[in-house]
Amino acid sequence: MKYQFEDLKDAVVIITGSGRGIGKGIAEVFADYGSKIVITDIDADTAKATAAEIAQKGVETLSYICDVSKYDQVEAMVADVAAKWGKIDILVNNAGITMDGMFLRMKPEQWQKVIDINLTGTYNCTSAVVQVMRKAKKGAIINISSIAAGGNPGQANYSASKAGVIGFTKALGKELAPMGIRVNAIAPGFIQTAMTDKIPEKLREQMLQAIPMKRPGQPEDIAKAILFLASGLASYITAQVIDVNGGLSSL
Ligand code: NAP
């Protein structure tokens, strides 16, 4: 058969913030296709436990404690992966946080931390990984934006960070295309994870009702779109954003 995902077998995939949630779901799906998985998370125990769980699928895994907002930690992690496995084929910039609040009460720390992790973290990991990918003249980078990039009240910090991720993706996709590196983004809608579990129940119900497919997305729904973008099936796709949201157009 012509279009299998054979290119993903033994591909080295780094997924940031993959101890749980969407990141863990992405790791599981890539493992199903035989990729070598790098689990990185801010929490060492979570990263280790998830890497051990993924390894049970019969693939090789590595785990790192790595705060994406700290360039030195990112650089050390990327250097170690390259030394151990000799290449990095795919980077998924998944790590992200929310620190919601109405703007009139939003503290500078609330603004800065969300930008540091969601946007600067995406820059940090991409910057370190591109140094490895450029030598191989190939690679796929997938950034996680959000439906909130369109502007969501109470999330000025988060919306700004995720809109920034889209601009970053489009600029870098064009810049790195001649080097054989593709850069795309996924904009998830409402996905059932710890991040959405902390939304007050009444608001969560309203959001769920607004989804045309009448169900929350699952981490696997995001993972499948990322798998496509990382694979040879998407070989002519770069600098694009794909919405994965069950038909929801805004929050
Ligand atoms: P989650 O369940 O909160 O998981 C986020 C993961 O990132 C956790 O494992 C967390 O570790 C880790 N993390 C937090 N800060 C980090 C840092 N500085 N460095 C490295 N890892 C860090 O969230 P999620 O729902 O899976 O979200 C994953 C991505 O999808 C995020 O970028 C989010 O903005 C985006 N997204 C989610 C939704 C949704 O509906 N869930 C919608 C749109 C976009 P700890 O658990 O140890 O804190």
Short mmCIF file of C-alpha atoms and ligand atoms in Angstrom, two decimals:
data_model
loop_
_atom_site.label_atom_id
_atom_site.label_comp_id
_atom_site.label_asym_id
_atom_site.label_seq_id
_atom_site.Cartn_x
_atom_site.Cartn_y
_atom_site.Cartn_z
CA MET A 1 0.00 0.00 0.00
CA LYS A 2 1.33 3.46 -0.86
CA TYR A 3 0.27 5.67 2.03
CA GLN A 4 1.16 4.06 5.31
CA PHE A 5 2.72 5.91 8.21
CA GLU A 6 5.99 4.01 7.76
CA ASP A 7 7.95 7.24 8.03
CA LEU A 8 6.86 7.47 11.67
CA LYS A 9 8.39 4.12 12.62
CA ASP A 10 11.57 4.80 14.66
CA ALA A 11 11.09 8.55 14.15
CA VAL A 12 12.31 10.45 17.23
CA VAL A 13 9.47 12.56 18.63
CA ILE A 14 9.84 15.10 21.45
CA ILE A 15 6.56 16.08 23.08
CA THR A 16 6.72 18.83 25.70
CA GLY A 17 4.40 18.76 28.72
CA SER A 18 3.59 15.13 27.95
CA GLY A 19 3.31 13.73 31.46
CA ARG A 20 -0.47 13.98 31.20
CA GLY A 21 -3.35 15.48 29.23
CA ILE A 22 -3.13 16.12 25.49
CA GLY A 23 0.65 15.60 25.49
CA LYS A 24 0.32 12.11 26.91
CA GLY A 25 -2.40 11.33 24.34
CA ILE A 26 -0.04 12.46 21.56
CA ALA A 27 2.72 10.21 22.92
CA GLU A 28 0.36 7.20 22.98
CA VAL A 29 -0.69 7.64 19.36
CA PHE A 30 2.90 8.08 18.07
CA ALA A 31 3.89 4.98 20.07
CA ASP A 32 1.14 3.03 18.28
CA TYR A 33 2.97 3.85 15.03
CA GLY A 34 6.35 2.71 16.38
CA SER A 35 8.00 6.09 17.01
CA LYS A 36 10.69 6.64 19.65
CA ILE A 37 9.14 8.85 22.28
CA VAL A 38 10.67 11.60 24.43
CA ILE A 39 8.41 12.52 27.34
CA THR A 40 9.28 15.88 28.92
CA ASP A 41 7.42 17.53 31.75
CA ILE A 42 7.89 20.05 34.52
CA ASP A 43 7.26 17.23 37.01
CA ALA A 44 9.92 14.49 37.03
CA ASP A 45 7.74 11.74 38.54
CA THR A 46 4.92 12.29 36.05
CA ALA A 47 7.37 12.25 33.14
CA LYS A 48 9.00 9.03 34.35
CA ALA A 49 5.70 7.26 35.02
CA THR A 50 4.26 8.22 31.63
CA ALA A 51 7.44 7.16 29.80
CA ALA A 52 7.29 3.76 31.56
CA GLU A 53 3.61 3.39 30.62
CA ILE A 54 4.28 4.27 26.95
CA ALA A 55 7.26 1.86 26.82
CA GLN A 56 4.80 -0.97 27.51
CA LYS A 57 3.58 -0.49 23.94
CA GLY A 58 6.95 -1.89 22.85
CA VAL A 59 8.68 1.36 21.86
CA GLU A 60 11.78 3.08 23.20
CA THR A 61 11.20 6.07 25.48
CA LEU A 62 13.24 8.72 27.28
CA SER A 63 11.97 11.02 30.00
CA TYR A 64 13.19 14.41 31.17
CA ILE A 65 12.23 17.00 33.69
CA CYS A 66 12.23 20.14 31.56
CA ASP A 67 10.57 23.49 32.19
CA VAL A 68 10.07 24.84 28.66
CA SER A 69 10.38 28.42 29.91
CA LYS A 70 14.01 27.79 30.94
CA TYR A 71 16.32 27.83 27.92
CA ASP A 72 19.17 26.03 29.68
CA GLN A 73 16.92 23.10 30.64
CA VAL A 74 15.58 22.85 27.09
CA GLU A 75 19.07 22.99 25.57
CA ALA A 76 20.33 20.25 27.90
CA MET A 77 17.35 17.98 27.13
CA VAL A 78 17.69 18.43 23.35
CA ALA A 79 21.47 17.83 23.46
CA ASP A 80 20.97 14.62 25.43
CA VAL A 81 18.29 13.28 23.05
CA ALA A 82 20.51 14.05 20.04
CA ALA A 83 23.48 12.36 21.72
CA LYS A 84 21.47 9.23 22.63
CA TRP A 85 19.36 8.79 19.49
CA GLY A 86 21.37 10.77 16.91
CA LYS A 87 18.46 12.73 15.44
CA ILE A 88 15.19 14.54 16.16
CA ASP A 89 12.48 14.12 13.54
CA ILE A 90 9.43 15.66 15.17
CA LEU A 91 8.86 18.29 17.87
CA VAL A 92 5.43 18.87 19.38
CA ASN A 93 5.31 22.10 21.40
CA ASN A 94 2.46 21.09 23.66
CA ALA A 95 3.33 22.41 27.16
CA GLY A 96 0.95 25.17 28.14
CA ILE A 97 -0.89 26.68 31.08
CA THR A 98 -3.81 28.96 31.85
CA MET A 99 -3.92 31.61 34.59
CA ASP A 100 -7.30 33.12 33.82
CA GLY A 101 -8.75 36.34 35.17
CA MET A 102 -10.55 39.46 34.02
CA PHE A 103 -8.04 41.95 32.68
CA LEU A 104 -8.75 44.70 35.23
CA ARG A 105 -7.57 42.32 37.95
CA MET A 106 -4.82 40.60 35.97
CA LYS A 107 -1.47 40.78 37.77
CA PRO A 108 1.82 41.23 35.87
CA GLU A 109 2.93 37.75 37.07
CA GLN A 110 -0.23 36.22 35.59
CA TRP A 111 0.56 37.80 32.24
CA GLN A 112 4.27 36.99 32.28
CA LYS A 113 4.06 33.35 33.34
CA VAL A 114 1.55 32.43 30.63
CA ILE A 115 3.63 34.20 27.96
CA ASP A 116 6.85 32.62 29.29
CA ILE A 117 5.53 29.05 29.11
CA ASN A 118 3.12 29.12 26.17
CA LEU A 119 4.97 31.45 23.78
CA THR A 120 8.59 31.73 24.91
CA GLY A 121 8.56 28.00 25.73
CA THR A 122 7.57 27.30 22.13
CA TYR A 123 10.44 29.53 20.95
CA ASN A 124 12.94 27.88 23.33
CA CYS A 125 12.20 24.30 22.26
CA THR A 126 12.01 25.17 18.58
CA SER A 127 15.26 27.12 18.72
CA ALA A 128 17.18 24.21 20.27
CA VAL A 129 15.62 21.50 18.09
CA VAL A 130 16.06 23.37 14.79
CA GLN A 131 19.83 23.26 15.30
CA VAL A 132 19.58 19.46 15.08
CA MET A 133 16.97 19.31 12.30
CA ARG A 134 18.82 21.70 10.00
CA LYS A 135 21.78 19.34 9.81
CA ALA A 136 19.46 16.53 8.67
CA LYS A 137 17.64 18.97 6.33
CA LYS A 138 14.32 17.57 7.47
CA GLY A 139 11.90 17.77 10.36
CA ALA A 140 8.34 18.53 11.39
CA ILE A 141 7.36 20.93 14.15
CA ILE A 142 3.79 21.10 15.41
CA ASN A 143 2.75 23.86 17.79
CA ILE A 144 -0.36 23.81 19.94
CA SER A 145 -2.37 27.02 19.69
CA SER A 146 -6.01 27.25 20.80
CA ILE A 147 -9.46 28.35 19.74
CA ALA A 148 -8.83 31.07 22.35
CA ALA A 149 -6.38 32.72 19.91
CA GLY A 150 -9.52 34.32 18.45
CA GLY A 151 -9.94 36.24 21.73
CA ASN A 152 -11.62 34.95 24.85
CA PRO A 153 -12.80 37.24 27.69
CA GLY A 154 -11.00 36.39 30.93
CA GLN A 155 -8.06 34.97 28.98
CA ALA A 156 -6.26 38.04 27.61
CA ASN A 157 -2.92 36.50 28.61
CA TYR A 158 -3.70 33.03 27.22
CA SER A 159 -5.34 34.37 24.03
CA ALA A 160 -2.32 36.60 23.37
CA SER A 161 0.09 33.69 23.89
CA LYS A 162 -1.86 31.37 21.59
CA ALA A 163 -2.31 34.05 18.89
CA GLY A 164 1.46 34.56 19.17
CA VAL A 165 1.98 30.86 18.53
CA ILE A 166 0.02 31.20 15.27
CA GLY A 167 2.15 34.14 14.06
CA PHE A 168 5.30 32.24 15.05
CA THR A 169 4.12 29.16 13.14
CA LYS A 170 3.35 31.09 9.96
CA ALA A 171 6.61 33.04 9.99
CA LEU A 172 8.79 30.06 10.79
CA GLY A 173 7.00 27.73 8.37
CA LYS A 174 8.00 30.07 5.54
CA GLU A 175 11.52 30.66 6.86
CA LEU A 176 12.41 27.01 7.40
CA ALA A 177 10.70 25.58 4.29
CA PRO A 178 13.89 25.79 2.17
CA MET A 179 15.65 23.71 4.85
CA GLY A 180 13.12 20.89 4.59
CA ILE A 181 11.58 21.67 7.97
CA ARG A 182 7.80 22.00 8.10
CA VAL A 183 6.11 24.04 10.85
CA ASN A 184 2.37 23.82 11.49
CA ALA A 185 -0.07 24.34 14.35
CA ILE A 186 -3.19 22.75 15.73
CA ALA A 187 -5.85 24.93 17.37
CA PRO A 188 -7.87 22.68 19.70
CA GLY A 189 -11.37 23.61 20.85
CA PHE A 190 -12.62 22.17 24.16
CA ILE A 191 -10.60 19.06 25.07
CA GLN A 192 -11.29 17.03 28.20
CA THR A 193 -8.17 17.34 30.39
CA ALA A 194 -7.16 18.75 33.79
CA MET A 195 -7.00 22.16 32.10
CA THR A 196 -10.70 22.17 31.22
CA ASP A 197 -11.71 20.26 34.39
CA LYS A 198 -10.85 23.37 36.38
CA ILE A 199 -13.37 25.56 34.49
CA PRO A 200 -16.38 26.31 36.77
CA GLU A 201 -19.09 23.70 36.13
CA LYS A 202 -21.78 26.10 34.86
CA LEU A 203 -19.45 27.66 32.29
CA ARG A 204 -18.15 24.23 31.27
CA GLU A 205 -21.71 23.04 30.61
CA GLN A 206 -22.40 26.13 28.46
CA MET A 207 -19.24 25.47 26.45
CA LEU A 208 -20.13 21.81 25.93
CA GLN A 209 -23.61 22.75 24.73
CA ALA A 210 -22.08 25.11 22.16
CA ILE A 211 -20.05 22.33 20.51
CA PRO A 212 -21.91 21.23 17.33
CA MET A 213 -20.67 17.63 17.81
CA LYS A 214 -22.12 17.72 21.36
CA ARG A 215 -19.11 16.15 23.01
CA PRO A 216 -15.77 17.40 24.35
CA GLY A 217 -12.71 16.50 22.33
CA GLN A 218 -10.36 13.87 23.71
CA PRO A 219 -6.53 14.06 23.67
CA GLU A 220 -6.60 11.38 20.95
CA ASP A 221 -8.60 13.68 18.66
CA ILE A 222 -5.74 16.19 18.78
CA ALA A 223 -3.10 13.47 18.53
CA LYS A 224 -4.53 12.11 15.27
CA ALA A 225 -4.31 15.53 13.58
CA ILE A 226 -0.73 15.93 14.81
CA LEU A 227 0.18 12.49 13.53
CA PHE A 228 -1.09 13.52 10.09
CA LEU A 229 0.88 16.79 10.11
CA ALA A 230 4.04 14.97 11.22
CA SER A 231 3.73 12.28 8.56
CA GLY A 232 4.63 12.17 4.88
CA LEU A 233 0.93 12.56 4.07
CA ALA A 234 1.40 16.25 4.94
CA SER A 235 4.64 16.68 2.97
CA TYR A 236 3.37 19.80 1.11
CA ILE A 237 1.76 21.42 4.15
CA THR A 238 3.63 24.08 6.12
CA ALA A 239 2.88 27.38 7.90
CA GLN A 240 -0.75 26.30 8.44
CA VAL A 241 -3.12 26.06 11.38
CA ILE A 242 -5.69 23.26 11.60
CA ASP A 243 -8.73 23.71 13.88
CA VAL A 244 -9.72 20.55 15.74
CA ASN A 245 -12.84 21.54 17.64
CA GLY A 246 -15.94 19.49 16.78
CA GLY A 247 -17.29 22.44 14.76
CA LEU A 248 -17.04 25.00 17.57
CA SER A 249 -16.22 28.40 16.07
CA SER A 250 -15.47 30.37 19.26
CA LEU A 251 -15.57 29.87 23.02
P1 NAP B 1 -2.84 19.95 31.05
O1 NAP B 1 -3.72 18.77 31.24
O2 NAP B 1 -2.79 21.01 32.10
O3 NAP B 1 -1.38 19.42 30.72
C1 NAP B 1 -0.33 20.32 30.51
C2 NAP B 1 0.98 19.60 30.74
O4 NAP B 1 2.04 20.56 30.58
C3 NAP B 1 1.09 19.04 32.14
O5 NAP B 1 1.70 17.76 32.11
C4 NAP B 1 1.97 20.08 32.84
O6 NAP B 1 2.74 19.54 33.92
C5 NAP B 1 2.89 20.48 31.72
N1 NAP B 1 3.54 21.77 31.98
C6 NAP B 1 3.04 22.85 32.62
N2 NAP B 1 3.96 23.82 32.67
C7 NAP B 1 5.07 23.34 32.04
C8 NAP B 1 6.36 23.87 31.77
N3 NAP B 1 6.71 25.10 32.19
N4 NAP B 1 7.25 23.10 31.13
C9 NAP B 1 6.92 21.85 30.73
N5 NAP B 1 5.72 21.29 30.95
C10 NAP B 1 4.81 22.04 31.60
O7 NAP B 1 -3.24 20.72 29.70
P2 NAP B 1 -3.78 20.15 28.31
O8 NAP B 1 -5.22 20.41 28.25
O9 NAP B 1 -3.25 18.80 28.07
O10 NAP B 1 -3.09 21.20 27.32
C11 NAP B 1 -2.01 20.87 26.45
C12 NAP B 1 -1.85 21.99 25.44
O11 NAP B 1 -3.06 22.14 24.68
C13 NAP B 1 -1.59 23.35 26.08
O12 NAP B 1 -0.69 24.09 25.28
C14 NAP B 1 -2.94 24.01 26.06
O13 NAP B 1 -2.85 25.42 26.08
C15 NAP B 1 -3.48 23.48 24.75
N6 NAP B 1 -4.94 23.53 24.62
C16 NAP B 1 -5.72 22.80 25.45
C17 NAP B 1 -7.11 22.85 25.29
C18 NAP B 1 -8.06 22.08 26.15
O14 NAP B 1 -9.28 22.23 25.97
N7 NAP B 1 -7.62 21.24 27.05
C19 NAP B 1 -7.66 23.67 24.29
C20 NAP B 1 -6.82 24.40 23.47
C21 NAP B 1 -5.45 24.32 23.64
P3 NAP B 1 2.11 19.51 35.42
O15 NAP B 1 0.92 18.65 35.33
O16 NAP B 1 3.19 18.90 36.24
O17 NAP B 1 1.81 20.92 35.75
#
